[in-house]
PDB file of C-alpha atoms in Angstrom:
ATOM      1  CA  UNK A   1      42.976 152.438  33.899  1.00 91.00           C
ATOM      2  CA  UNK A   2      38.997 152.932  33.890  1.00 92.00           C
ATOM      3  CA  UNK A   3      37.360 155.554  35.861  1.00 90.00           C
ATOM      4  CA  UNK A   4      35.768 152.934  37.885  1.00 89.00           C
ATOM      5  CA  UNK A   5      39.112 152.045  39.455  1.00 90.00           C
ATOM      6  CA  UNK A   6      39.942 155.604  40.795  1.00 90.00           C
ATOM      7  CA  UNK A   7      39.759 156.337  44.409  1.00 89.00           C
ATOM      8  CA  UNK A   8      37.529 158.787  45.757  1.00 90.00           C
ATOM      9  CA  UNK A   9      38.772 162.456  46.310  1.00 91.00           C
ATOM     10  CA  UNK A  10      41.668 162.223  43.701  1.00 89.00           C
ATOM     11  CA  UNK A  11      41.695 164.286  40.596  1.00 93.00           C
ATOM     12  CA  UNK A  12      42.660 162.332  37.493  1.00 95.00           C
ATOM     13  CA  UNK A  13      43.076 163.271  33.858  1.00 95.00           C
ATOM     14  CA  UNK A  14      41.146 161.626  30.952  1.00 95.00           C
ATOM     15  CA  UNK A  15      43.213 159.887  28.649  1.00 96.00           C
ATOM     16  CA  UNK A  16      40.664 158.170  26.433  1.00 95.00           C
ATOM     17  CA  UNK A  17      36.960 157.462  26.008  1.00 94.00           C
ATOM     18  CA  UNK A  18      35.841 154.036  24.494  1.00 93.00           C
ATOM     19  CA  UNK A  19      32.638 152.919  23.108  1.00 89.00           C
ATOM     20  CA  UNK A  20      30.363 153.498  20.154  1.00 92.00           C
ATOM     21  CA  UNK A  21      30.139 157.028  18.614  1.00 93.00           C
ATOM     22  CA  UNK A  22      26.848 157.840  20.149  1.00 92.00           C
ATOM     23  CA  UNK A  23      28.247 156.809  23.619  1.00 90.00           C
ATOM     24  CA  UNK A  24      31.261 159.128  23.211  1.00 91.00           C
ATOM     25  CA  UNK A  25      29.296 161.891  21.913  1.00 92.00           C
ATOM     26  CA  UNK A  26      26.928 161.567  25.077  1.00 91.00           C
ATOM     27  CA  UNK A  27      29.837 161.499  27.419  1.00 91.00           C
ATOM     28  CA  UNK A  28      31.427 164.552  25.640  1.00 92.00           C
ATOM     29  CA  UNK A  29      28.033 166.373  26.122  1.00 91.00           C
ATOM     30  CA  UNK A  30      28.319 165.904  29.780  1.00 90.00           C
ATOM     31  CA  UNK A  31      32.019 167.199  29.928  1.00 91.00           C
ATOM     32  CA  UNK A  32      34.091 164.251  29.514  1.00 93.00           C
ATOM     33  CA  UNK A  33      36.671 165.190  27.085  1.00 94.00           C
ATOM     34  CA  UNK A  34      40.206 163.772  26.497  1.00 94.00           C
ATOM     35  CA  UNK A  35      42.563 165.962  28.610  1.00 93.00           C
ATOM     36  CA  UNK A  36      39.938 167.102  30.988  1.00 93.00           C
ATOM     37  CA  UNK A  37      40.102 166.611  34.823  1.00 94.00           C
ATOM     38  CA  UNK A  38      37.611 164.415  36.877  1.00 95.00           C
ATOM     39  CA  UNK A  39      37.287 163.941  40.502  1.00 94.00           C
ATOM     40  CA  UNK A  40      35.479 160.850  42.051  1.00 93.00           C
ATOM     41  CA  UNK A  41      33.315 162.257  44.842  1.00 93.00           C
ATOM     42  CA  UNK A  42      31.716 159.068  45.815  1.00 92.00           C
ATOM     43  CA  UNK A  43      31.226 155.369  44.734  1.00 89.00           C
ATOM     44  CA  UNK A  44      28.424 153.094  45.839  1.00 89.00           C
ATOM     45  CA  UNK A  45      27.848 149.796  44.524  1.00 84.00           C
ATOM     46  CA  UNK A  46      29.910 150.468  41.444  1.00 79.00           C
ATOM     47  CA  UNK A  47      27.889 153.424  40.439  1.00 90.00           C
ATOM     48  CA  UNK A  48      29.787 156.851  40.927  1.00 92.00           C
ATOM     49  CA  UNK A  49      29.189 160.644  41.525  1.00 94.00           C
ATOM     50  CA  UNK A  50      31.914 162.784  39.854  1.00 94.00           C
ATOM     51  CA  UNK A  51      32.835 166.237  39.423  1.00 94.00           C
ATOM     52  CA  UNK A  52      33.541 167.416  35.907  1.00 93.00           C
ATOM     53  CA  UNK A  53      33.664 170.919  34.813  1.00 89.00           C
ATOM     54  CA  UNK A  54      32.417 172.410  37.884  1.00 89.00           C
ATOM     55  CA  UNK A  55      29.351 170.075  38.118  1.00 91.00           C
ATOM     56  CA  UNK A  56      28.436 166.859  39.582  1.00 94.00           C
ATOM     57  CA  UNK A  57      27.428 163.813  37.396  1.00 93.00           C
ATOM     58  CA  UNK A  58      26.289 160.501  38.335  1.00 94.00           C
ATOM     59  CA  UNK A  59      27.676 157.574  36.122  1.00 92.00           C
ATOM     60  CA  UNK A  60      26.762 153.919  36.032  1.00 92.00           C
ATOM     61  CA  UNK A  61      29.632 151.486  36.450  1.00 91.00           C
ATOM     62  CA  UNK A  62      29.275 150.591  32.826  1.00 91.00           C
ATOM     63  CA  UNK A  63      29.914 154.143  31.678  1.00 91.00           C
ATOM     64  CA  UNK A  64      32.581 154.570  34.119  1.00 91.00           C
ATOM     65  CA  UNK A  65      34.180 151.683  32.682  1.00 92.00           C
ATOM     66  CA  UNK A  66      34.340 153.464  29.059  1.00 92.00           C
ATOM     67  CA  UNK A  67      36.362 156.394  30.428  1.00 93.00           C
ATOM     68  CA  UNK A  68      40.165 155.786  30.794  1.00 95.00           C
ATOM     69  CA  UNK A  69      42.287 157.904  33.111  1.00 93.00           C
TER      70      UNK A  69
END
């Protein structure tokens, strides 16, 4: 399921990252790697704030839909 469907406060594991090569590389540079853990901090209007590798990252709904957990 896409990361955008994950409830706030739960830790989930990344199973796959979809999209073009440059999109996948961009997400990997932010710390979103297959097998890594992500926790949704908050969600507002589809946009999300997530904890990944001890840092908080804001994602648009479109980017969150490319990360499968």
